[in-house]
Structures are given as structure tokens and as C-alpha cells.
Coordinates of C-alpha atoms and ligand atoms in Angstrom, one line a residue:
M27 CA -11.0 0.3 22.4
R28 CA -7.3 0.4 21.3
F29 CA -5.4 3.5 20.6
G30 CA -8.6 5.5 21.1
I31 CA -10.3 3.6 18.3
C32 CA -13.3 1.2 18.6
T33 CA -12.8 -2.4 17.5
L34 CA -15.3 -4.9 16.2
D35 CA -15.6 -6.4 19.7
E36 CA -17.5 -3.3 20.8
F37 CA -20.5 -3.5 18.4
N38 CA -23.5 -5.8 18.0
L39 CA -23.4 -6.6 14.3
K40 CA -26.5 -8.7 13.7
G41 CA -29.0 -7.1 11.4
K42 CA -26.9 -3.9 11.0
T43 CA -25.9 -2.5 7.7
V44 CA -22.1 -2.1 7.9
L45 CA -20.3 0.1 5.4
C46 CA -16.8 -1.3 5.3
R47 CA -13.8 0.4 3.5
V48 CA -11.2 -2.2 2.5
D49 CA -8.0 -1.9 0.4
F50 CA -8.3 -4.5 -2.4
N51 CA -5.9 -2.5 -4.7
Q52 CA -3.9 -4.9 -6.8
P53 CA -2.0 -4.9 -10.1
I54 CA -4.4 -5.7 -13.0
D55 CA -4.0 -8.4 -15.6
W56 CA -5.7 -6.5 -18.4
E57 CA -5.7 -9.3 -20.9
N58 CA -7.7 -11.6 -18.7
D59 CA -9.9 -9.2 -16.9
A60 CA -8.3 -10.4 -13.6
L61 CA -5.9 -9.6 -10.8
K62 CA -2.2 -10.3 -10.8
S63 CA -2.2 -10.8 -7.1
T64 CA -5.0 -11.5 -4.5
A65 CA -2.9 -10.9 -1.4
R66 CA -4.8 -7.9 -0.1
I67 CA -8.1 -9.5 -0.6
E68 CA -6.9 -12.6 1.3
A69 CA -5.8 -10.3 4.1
A70 CA -9.3 -8.8 4.5
V71 CA -11.0 -12.1 4.7
P72 CA -11.1 -12.4 8.5
T73 CA -12.9 -9.0 8.8
V74 CA -15.3 -9.8 6.0
K75 CA -16.2 -13.2 7.4
E76 CA -16.6 -11.9 10.9
I77 CA -19.0 -9.2 10.0
S78 CA -21.0 -11.3 7.6
D79 CA -21.1 -14.4 9.8
A80 CA -22.4 -12.2 12.6
G81 CA -25.5 -11.6 10.5
A82 CA -24.7 -8.0 9.3
R83 CA -25.5 -6.7 5.8
L84 CA -22.0 -6.0 4.6
V85 CA -21.3 -3.2 2.0
L86 CA -17.7 -3.2 0.9
M87 CA -16.1 -0.1 -0.6
A88 CA -12.7 -0.3 -2.3
H89 CA -10.5 1.6 -4.7
Q90 CA -8.6 0.1 -7.6
G91 CA -5.7 1.9 -9.1
S92 CA -4.9 5.5 -9.0
D93 CA -5.8 8.6 -11.0
I94 CA -2.1 9.6 -10.7
E95 CA -0.8 6.9 -13.0
Y96 CA -4.0 5.3 -14.4
E97 CA -2.0 2.0 -14.8
N98 CA -4.3 -0.1 -12.7
F99 CA -7.4 2.1 -12.7
Y100 CA -10.2 -0.5 -13.1
C101 CA -13.5 -1.7 -11.9
T102 CA -13.8 -4.0 -8.8
R103 CA -15.7 -6.8 -10.5
P104 CA -12.7 -9.3 -10.5
H105 CA -12.3 -8.5 -6.7
A106 CA -15.8 -9.6 -6.0
K107 CA -15.2 -12.9 -7.8
V108 CA -11.9 -13.5 -5.9
L109 CA -13.4 -12.7 -2.5
S110 CA -16.4 -14.9 -3.2
E111 CA -14.0 -17.9 -4.0
L112 CA -12.0 -17.2 -0.9
I113 CA -14.9 -17.2 1.5
G114 CA -17.0 -19.7 -0.3
K115 CA -20.0 -17.4 -0.3
E116 CA -21.6 -15.2 -2.9
V117 CA -20.3 -11.6 -3.0
K118 CA -22.7 -9.4 -5.0
W119 CA -21.2 -6.7 -7.2
V120 CA -22.8 -3.6 -8.5
E121 CA -21.4 -1.3 -11.3
D122 CA -22.1 1.8 -9.3
V123 CA -20.6 3.5 -6.2
C124 CA -23.3 5.7 -4.7
G125 CA -25.9 6.3 -7.4
P126 CA -29.5 4.9 -7.4
T127 CA -28.3 1.4 -8.5
A128 CA -25.8 1.0 -5.7
R129 CA -28.3 2.4 -3.1
E130 CA -31.0 0.0 -4.3
A131 CA -28.6 -2.9 -4.1
I132 CA -27.7 -2.0 -0.5
K133 CA -31.4 -1.7 0.5
E134 CA -32.0 -5.2 -0.9
L135 CA -29.3 -6.9 1.1
K136 CA -30.4 -9.5 3.7
D137 CA -28.7 -10.3 6.9
G138 CA -25.3 -12.0 6.2
E139 CA -25.2 -10.9 2.6
I140 CA -22.2 -9.1 1.1
L141 CA -22.1 -6.5 -1.6
L142 CA -19.0 -4.9 -3.2
L143 CA -19.5 -1.5 -4.7
D144 CA -17.5 -0.4 -7.8
N145 CA -14.2 1.5 -7.6
V146 CA -14.8 4.4 -5.3
R147 CA -12.2 6.4 -7.2
Y148 CA -14.6 6.6 -10.1
C149 CA -16.1 9.4 -8.0
S150 CA -14.0 12.5 -8.6
E151 CA -14.2 13.5 -5.0
E152 CA -12.4 10.4 -4.0
Q153 CA -9.4 10.9 -6.3
T154 CA -5.9 11.5 -5.1
L155 CA -5.5 14.7 -7.2
F156 CA -8.7 16.0 -5.6
E157 CA -7.3 15.2 -2.2
M158 CA -3.9 16.8 -2.9
K159 CA -5.3 20.0 -4.5
L160 CA -8.3 20.7 -2.2
N161 CA -7.2 19.4 1.2
L162 CA -10.8 19.0 2.4
T163 CA -11.3 18.7 6.1
H164 CA -13.0 15.6 7.5
E165 CA -16.1 17.7 8.1
Q166 CA -16.0 18.7 4.4
Q167 CA -15.4 15.2 3.3
A168 CA -18.6 14.2 5.2
K169 CA -20.5 16.5 2.8
T170 CA -19.3 14.8 -0.4
Q171 CA -21.7 12.9 -2.6
V172 CA -20.4 9.5 -1.7
V173 CA -20.7 10.0 2.0
Q174 CA -24.0 11.9 1.9
K175 CA -25.6 9.2 -0.3
L176 CA -24.3 6.1 1.5
A177 CA -24.1 7.1 5.2
P178 CA -27.9 7.2 5.7
L179 CA -28.1 3.6 4.6
G180 CA -25.5 2.4 7.2
D181 CA -25.6 1.8 10.9
L182 CA -21.8 1.4 11.4
Y183 CA -18.7 2.3 9.4
V184 CA -15.7 0.0 9.6
C185 CA -12.3 0.8 8.1
D186 CA -10.1 -2.2 7.4
A187 CA -8.0 -0.4 4.8
F188 CA -4.8 0.2 6.8
A189 CA -2.9 0.2 3.4
A190 CA -4.8 3.3 2.4
S191 CA -4.9 5.0 5.8
H192 CA -2.5 7.7 4.7
R193 CA -5.1 8.9 2.2
D194 CA -7.4 11.8 3.2
Q195 CA -10.3 10.8 1.1
P196 CA -14.1 10.7 1.7
T197 CA -14.6 7.0 1.9
L198 CA -11.7 6.8 4.3
C199 CA -12.2 9.8 6.5
G200 CA -15.7 11.2 5.9
F201 CA -18.1 8.5 7.3
E202 CA -16.5 8.8 10.8
Q203 CA -18.1 12.2 11.1
L204 CA -21.6 10.7 10.8
L205 CA -21.6 7.1 11.9
P206 CA -20.3 5.1 14.9
S207 CA -17.0 3.6 13.5
A208 CA -14.5 0.9 14.2
M209 CA -11.3 -0.5 12.7
G210 CA -11.5 -3.9 11.2
R211 CA -9.3 -6.9 12.2
L212 CA -6.6 -6.3 9.6
F213 CA -6.3 -2.6 10.4
E214 CA -6.0 -3.5 14.1
K215 CA -3.3 -6.1 13.5
E216 CA -1.2 -3.9 11.2
Y217 CA -1.4 -0.9 13.5
V218 CA -0.4 -2.8 16.6
V219 CA 2.5 -4.7 14.9
I220 CA 4.0 -1.6 13.3
S221 CA 3.6 0.6 16.4
E222 CA 5.5 -2.0 18.4
L223 CA 8.2 -2.6 15.8
M224 CA 9.1 1.1 15.3
E225 CA 9.4 1.8 18.9
S226 CA 12.7 0.1 19.3
P227 CA 13.9 -2.0 16.4
A228 CA 16.9 -4.3 17.1
Q229 CA 20.1 -2.9 15.6
P230 CA 21.6 -3.1 13.0
C231 CA 18.4 -2.2 11.3
V232 CA 18.5 -2.3 7.5
F233 CA 15.9 -0.8 5.2
V234 CA 15.7 -2.0 1.6
L235 CA 13.9 0.6 -0.5
G236 CA 13.1 0.1 -4.1
G237 CA 10.1 0.1 -6.5
S238 CA 8.7 3.1 -8.3
K239 CA 6.7 4.9 -5.5
I240 CA 9.4 7.5 -5.4
S241 CA 7.8 10.1 -3.2
D242 CA 7.0 7.4 -0.5
A243 CA 10.6 6.0 -0.7
F244 CA 12.2 9.4 -0.2
I245 CA 9.9 10.3 2.7
M246 CA 10.7 7.0 4.3
M247 CA 14.5 7.3 3.7
E248 CA 14.6 10.8 5.2
T249 CA 12.5 9.7 8.2
V250 CA 14.3 6.6 9.2
L251 CA 17.7 8.1 8.7
G252 CA 16.8 11.3 10.4
K253 CA 15.4 9.5 13.4
G254 CA 18.3 7.1 13.6
V255 CA 16.1 4.1 13.1
A256 CA 18.0 2.8 10.1
D257 CA 21.7 1.9 10.1
K258 CA 21.7 1.3 6.4
V259 CA 19.3 1.9 3.5
L260 CA 19.9 -0.4 0.5
T261 CA 18.4 1.0 -2.7
G262 CA 17.3 -0.4 -5.9
G263 CA 14.6 -0.2 -8.6
L264 CA 13.7 3.3 -9.8
V265 CA 14.7 4.7 -6.3
G266 CA 18.2 3.4 -6.9
N267 CA 18.4 4.7 -10.4
I268 CA 17.3 8.2 -9.4
L269 CA 19.9 8.3 -6.6
L270 CA 22.6 7.1 -9.0
H271 CA 21.6 9.7 -11.6
A272 CA 21.5 12.4 -8.9
M273 CA 25.1 11.5 -8.0
S274 CA 26.1 11.8 -11.7
K275 CA 26.6 8.1 -12.2
D276 CA 25.9 6.7 -15.6
I277 CA 22.8 4.6 -15.7
G278 CA 22.2 4.6 -19.5
K279 CA 20.0 6.8 -21.7
G280 CA 17.0 4.6 -21.4
S281 CA 17.0 4.9 -17.6
V282 CA 17.4 8.6 -17.7
D283 CA 14.7 9.1 -20.3
F284 CA 12.4 7.1 -18.2
I285 CA 13.0 9.3 -15.1
Y286 CA 12.1 12.4 -17.2
A287 CA 9.2 10.8 -19.1
K288 CA 7.6 10.0 -15.8
N289 CA 8.3 13.5 -14.4
Y290 CA 10.5 12.1 -11.6
E291 CA 13.2 14.7 -12.2
D292 CA 11.8 16.8 -9.4
Y293 CA 13.2 14.2 -7.0
I294 CA 16.7 14.5 -8.2
P295 CA 17.7 17.5 -5.9
K296 CA 16.2 15.6 -2.9
A297 CA 18.0 12.5 -3.8
K298 CA 21.3 14.4 -4.0
E299 CA 20.7 16.2 -0.7
L300 CA 19.9 12.9 1.1
Y301 CA 22.9 11.0 -0.3
E302 CA 25.3 13.8 0.5
K303 CA 24.0 14.0 4.1
Y304 CA 23.9 10.2 4.6
S305 CA 26.5 8.8 2.2
D306 CA 27.7 6.4 5.0
K307 CA 24.3 4.9 5.4
I308 CA 22.6 5.0 1.9
V309 CA 23.9 2.1 -0.2
L310 CA 23.7 2.6 -4.0
P311 CA 23.6 -0.3 -6.5
L312 CA 27.2 -1.2 -7.6
D313 CA 26.0 -2.7 -10.9
L314 CA 22.9 -2.9 -13.0
G315 CA 20.8 -5.5 -14.9
Y316 CA 19.2 -4.8 -18.2
V317 CA 17.6 -6.7 -21.0
E318 CA 18.9 -7.0 -24.6
G319 CA 17.4 -9.2 -27.2
G320 CA 15.2 -10.7 -24.6
E321 CA 18.2 -11.8 -22.5
R322 CA 19.5 -10.5 -19.2
K323 CA 22.8 -8.7 -19.3
E324 CA 24.7 -6.8 -16.6
C325 CA 27.2 -4.0 -16.4
T326 CA 29.2 -2.2 -13.8
L327 CA 28.7 1.5 -13.3
D328 CA 31.8 2.5 -15.2
S329 CA 30.8 0.5 -18.3
V330 CA 27.2 1.2 -18.9
P331 CA 26.2 0.7 -22.6
A332 CA 24.9 4.1 -23.8
E333 CA 21.3 3.3 -24.6
I334 CA 20.3 0.8 -21.9
G335 CA 17.4 1.1 -19.5
A336 CA 18.4 -0.5 -16.2
I337 CA 15.6 -2.6 -14.8
D338 CA 17.3 -4.5 -12.1
V339 CA 20.4 -4.4 -9.9
G340 CA 23.4 -6.6 -10.8
S341 CA 25.2 -9.5 -9.2
E342 CA 27.7 -7.5 -7.2
T343 CA 24.9 -5.5 -5.6
I344 CA 23.0 -8.7 -4.9
K345 CA 26.0 -10.2 -3.1
L346 CA 26.4 -7.1 -1.0
Y347 CA 22.7 -6.8 -0.1
Q348 CA 22.5 -10.4 0.8
Q349 CA 25.4 -10.0 3.3
L350 CA 24.0 -6.9 4.8
I351 CA 20.6 -8.6 5.3
K352 CA 22.3 -11.6 6.8
D353 CA 24.2 -9.5 9.3
A354 CA 21.2 -7.3 10.3
K355 CA 18.9 -7.8 13.4
T356 CA 15.9 -6.0 11.8
V357 CA 15.2 -5.8 8.1
F358 CA 12.4 -3.8 6.6
V359 CA 11.6 -4.1 2.8
N360 CA 9.5 -1.8 0.7
G361 CA 9.5 -2.0 -3.0
P362 CA 11.2 -4.4 -5.4
M363 CA 14.8 -4.1 -6.8
G364 CA 13.6 -4.3 -10.4
V365 CA 10.9 -5.5 -12.8
F366 CA 10.4 -8.8 -10.9
E367 CA 7.3 -9.8 -12.9
E368 CA 9.6 -10.7 -15.8
A369 CA 12.3 -13.4 -15.6
P370 CA 15.3 -11.5 -17.0
S371 CA 14.8 -8.7 -14.5
E372 CA 13.8 -10.5 -11.4
A373 CA 17.2 -11.6 -10.0
G374 CA 17.7 -8.6 -7.6
T375 CA 14.2 -8.9 -6.1
K376 CA 14.4 -12.7 -5.9
A377 CA 17.7 -12.6 -4.1
V378 CA 16.5 -10.0 -1.6
F379 CA 13.5 -12.1 -0.7
E380 CA 15.5 -15.3 -0.5
A381 CA 17.9 -13.5 1.9
L382 CA 15.0 -12.4 4.0
A383 CA 13.9 -16.0 4.3
D384 CA 17.4 -17.0 5.4
T385 CA 18.3 -14.3 7.8
D386 CA 17.9 -14.5 11.6
A387 CA 16.8 -10.9 11.6
Y388 CA 13.2 -9.8 12.3
T389 CA 11.8 -9.1 8.9
V390 CA 9.0 -6.8 7.9
V391 CA 7.8 -6.4 4.3
G392 CA 5.4 -3.7 3.3
G393 CA 3.6 -2.5 0.2
G394 CA 1.5 -4.2 -2.5
D395 CA 4.4 -5.1 -4.8
S396 CA 6.6 -6.5 -2.0
V397 CA 3.7 -8.6 -0.7
T398 CA 3.3 -10.0 -4.2
A399 CA 7.0 -10.7 -4.5
A400 CA 7.1 -12.5 -1.1
K401 CA 4.3 -14.7 -2.4
K402 CA 6.0 -15.2 -5.8
Y403 CA 9.2 -16.4 -4.1
K404 CA 7.2 -18.5 -1.5
V405 CA 8.8 -16.8 1.5
T406 CA 5.7 -15.3 3.1
D407 CA 5.6 -17.7 6.0
K408 CA 9.3 -17.2 6.7
L409 CA 8.9 -13.4 7.2
G410 CA 8.4 -11.8 10.6
Y411 CA 5.5 -9.7 9.4
V412 CA 3.9 -8.8 6.0
C413 CA 2.1 -5.5 6.0
T414 CA -0.4 -4.8 3.2
G415 CA 0.4 -1.1 3.4
G416 CA 3.3 0.6 1.7
G417 CA 2.5 4.3 1.6
A418 CA 0.6 4.0 4.9
L419 CA 3.5 2.4 6.6
I420 CA 5.8 5.2 5.4
R421 CA 3.5 7.9 6.7
F422 CA 3.2 6.0 9.9
L423 CA 7.0 6.0 10.3
T424 CA 7.2 9.7 9.9
G425 CA 5.3 9.9 13.2
E426 CA 2.4 11.9 11.8
E427 CA -1.1 10.8 12.8
L428 CA -2.6 9.0 9.8
P429 CA -5.7 10.7 8.5
V430 CA -7.8 7.6 8.9
V431 CA -6.5 7.1 12.5
K432 CA -7.5 10.6 13.2
A433 CA -11.0 10.1 11.8
L434 CA -11.5 6.9 13.6
R435 CA -10.4 8.4 16.9
H436 CA -12.9 11.3 16.3
A437 CA -15.7 8.8 15.9
G438 CA -14.5 6.9 19.0
K439 CA -14.9 10.1 21.0
V440 CA -18.1 11.4 19.5
F441 CA -20.1 8.1 19.1
G442 CA -18.1 5.8 21.4
P443 CA -18.5 2.0 21.4
E444 CA -21.9 0.4 21.5
K445 CA -20.9 -2.1 24.1
K446 CA -19.1 -0.6 27.1
Ligands
3PG8 C1 -1.5 1.4 -2.0 O1 -1.4 0.6 -3.0 O2 -0.5 1.8 -1.4 C2 -2.8 1.7 -1.4 O3 -3.8 1.0 -2.0 C3 -3.1 3.2 -1.7 O4 -3.0 3.4 -3.0 P1 -2.6 4.8 -3.6 O5 -1.2 5.0 -3.3 O6 -3.0 4.8 -5.1 O7 -3.4 5.8 -2.8

């Protein structure tokens, strides 16, 4: 046991039906019915192989996309294909989560076989809005359809979804009430590395926060500045734009309209409060990148063309951030500086990741987009640690016990390990 949680070492897996929750959540390539990145699936391979090679019947549960933005809400069929290619073994897939078709497919599994169920967030009880509005306890989550229908078919529950461990949802926190449970290898690794890192990071410690998961970014900013963990927080992406707008800087009509269209205006007071409190530590972009007629253009903050939508940081910001990353002893990155998927708006993100590869600092990258960017710029093997979790990492940093950790500890106490 580690941290009061059972590990895979403590169970005999042969012949067991293992219900394993993974985080395969990736951006979707809609045109090709495929995934834009496979990083999170690759990260889960050691756990999948270990369980299947030990002769267990492995049932994988995963979510894809979110009911909050619906951008990547999709089935898990492409994930089964990718996993199957990665492990060189068939991964069955069923277009059902916990209905009769899924249950029949589970019952038909033979030792060593693997089945991936469809997107668990197709079940309303698993949705983030449901979680946020109803706040079900873990005991109540154990009474949901998905847990009630699947738990009787399983002998062991394994959670390898560290990246989703901040979510209080039935497939993450409900099974631990009913079944012996363990964390998977990826979960174990991420939890150990992050715990050690946050205990005493070498200073100066720089956080680079970008991307569009605004709520996560502001929680993280407040935590690491409040606890004195971060010496500087460099901002970019939508996070940077909201801070600039909150401080009455001109970011162009397109950028402002985007903030309101996505209902992010609620974060403006928080952004202002944080910047006013930590203006010596929060670094705002000095200039912006935007696209006009398909070409990249840049502007300083005092000469922003009226209609633009800023989708990257500019060259002066890039220079400053590269220097601060070079001078740091610990650098933590969550979220890109701009729309790095497209060439005219990738300069900021590319420069940050190249600086990470060059610095002597210990570097940690977290979150789906950042993991994808690290791969795109071929720097993954030059980074100190790449964590699949973004939101989970942030919640972890706040010092709160993660819901899944709580649930796994509960199972550790109630059911204990099989092998002592
Ligand atoms: C993530 O991408 O951070 C995890 O998969 C959790 O996704 P969510 O933020 O949609 O819950």
C-alpha cells in the first residue's frame, strides 16, 4: 500500500474481472473519426498490459470530452483502435456503457481479453454538470446505474485515471464503495512524483499558465502564489487575455467578444483581484500575436488594432519568458500560450517548450494540451516529468484531498489488499 491506497502488487489478477477506469480523454479530429493525440492512451499502456498479461478479463471505462463545452464529446471507438495498435493485441469495443449489450460483452470476456466500454459521460449521472449541481456522496454514487449494473460483474476496481482524479463522478468514486480497489501504475507514478515535487520545489520556481481551462488556471495561480510556491507566474493564452482585459489593457474587440461569448466574464473580478495582490509575481504578456489574411501579425499593447482576436503572445513576451525559464530552478507548465495547433499562432507555445528543453531547471508539464504540445515540439524526453493530469494536478496543489484518492483510501480501509 502507498498513501493508504492498494497497488496492483497486492492482488492476484488471474481469472479476475477487473473494472479499470482510465483517462483516454483527447482532442478529437472530427473529419477523420480519429484522435489528435494519443499521449494519454500511451501513458496507460503499462497498466493495461500488466493486468491483461496477468490473465485478468479487463474492462476499461473512459470518458471522452465534456458536457460543459461539448467540443470533444465523442465515442471511444477510436481509442480502442489506438490502444490495440499500441499493445499489439485486440481491444474489443462496445457501443454501450452499462446496458445489456455492455454487460453481455463483459460476461463473454475470456482471461487476458480487453474490452473498452463507450464514453461513460454518455450516462447523465457521470456528467460534470450532474456532479457540480448534485454533489452526490460516494455512497450515493455507488447507487447510480453505472455502478449498480457493472460492479456485480467485477472482482476488482482499478483507477488509473489520475488526470480525472479531481472529478467526483460515479465511475471514479462509486465502485470503491463496493469492490476491493487499487490504483493503476500511471496513477501511482503521477501521485508519487507530484507529491514529492510540491513538497519543496527548488527556487526560483516559475509557473507558466495558459490555455483555456480558466477556472483551473485561476485556482492554481491563487494556490501557488498564496502558498509561496511560485516566485513568478507567466501568463498566456486565454488566461493572459482575461488578466489583461481585467487590468483594462486593450486586447482587441475579437478577444473581448470571445471572453463574453464563452461566459468567461465571471473570472474578470478574480483576475483583477489576483493581479492587484500579486502584481510583482504575475507576469502579463507584453505583446500579442494575431492572424490577418492567414498570416501571423503582432502588436504591442498600446497599438492593438481594433477588431483583432489575440491568439498568441508576441515576440517580446517570448523573449522575456524564455529568459525567466532559463533562470529558474523549477518550471511548471500548464496550458499553451496560444492556438498552437495552427502554424501562425504557435510561436509562443513553441518557444516556451523549446525553452523548457534547454533550461537546467527541473521541468514539469501537466495537462492534455501541454502533453500534446511537448510531443509536437519533440521535447518530451527532455522534460523532468510529464503529467497527464491538468485539472487534477491543480486540485492536488491546493492541498485538498482528491475525490478519487479519498475513495481509493476508503476501499483500502474497508476491503484492504488481497495479499498482505
Ligand atoms: C482532463 O482532460 O483534464 C481530464 O480528462 C478531465 O476532463 P474534464 O476536465 O472534462 O473533467
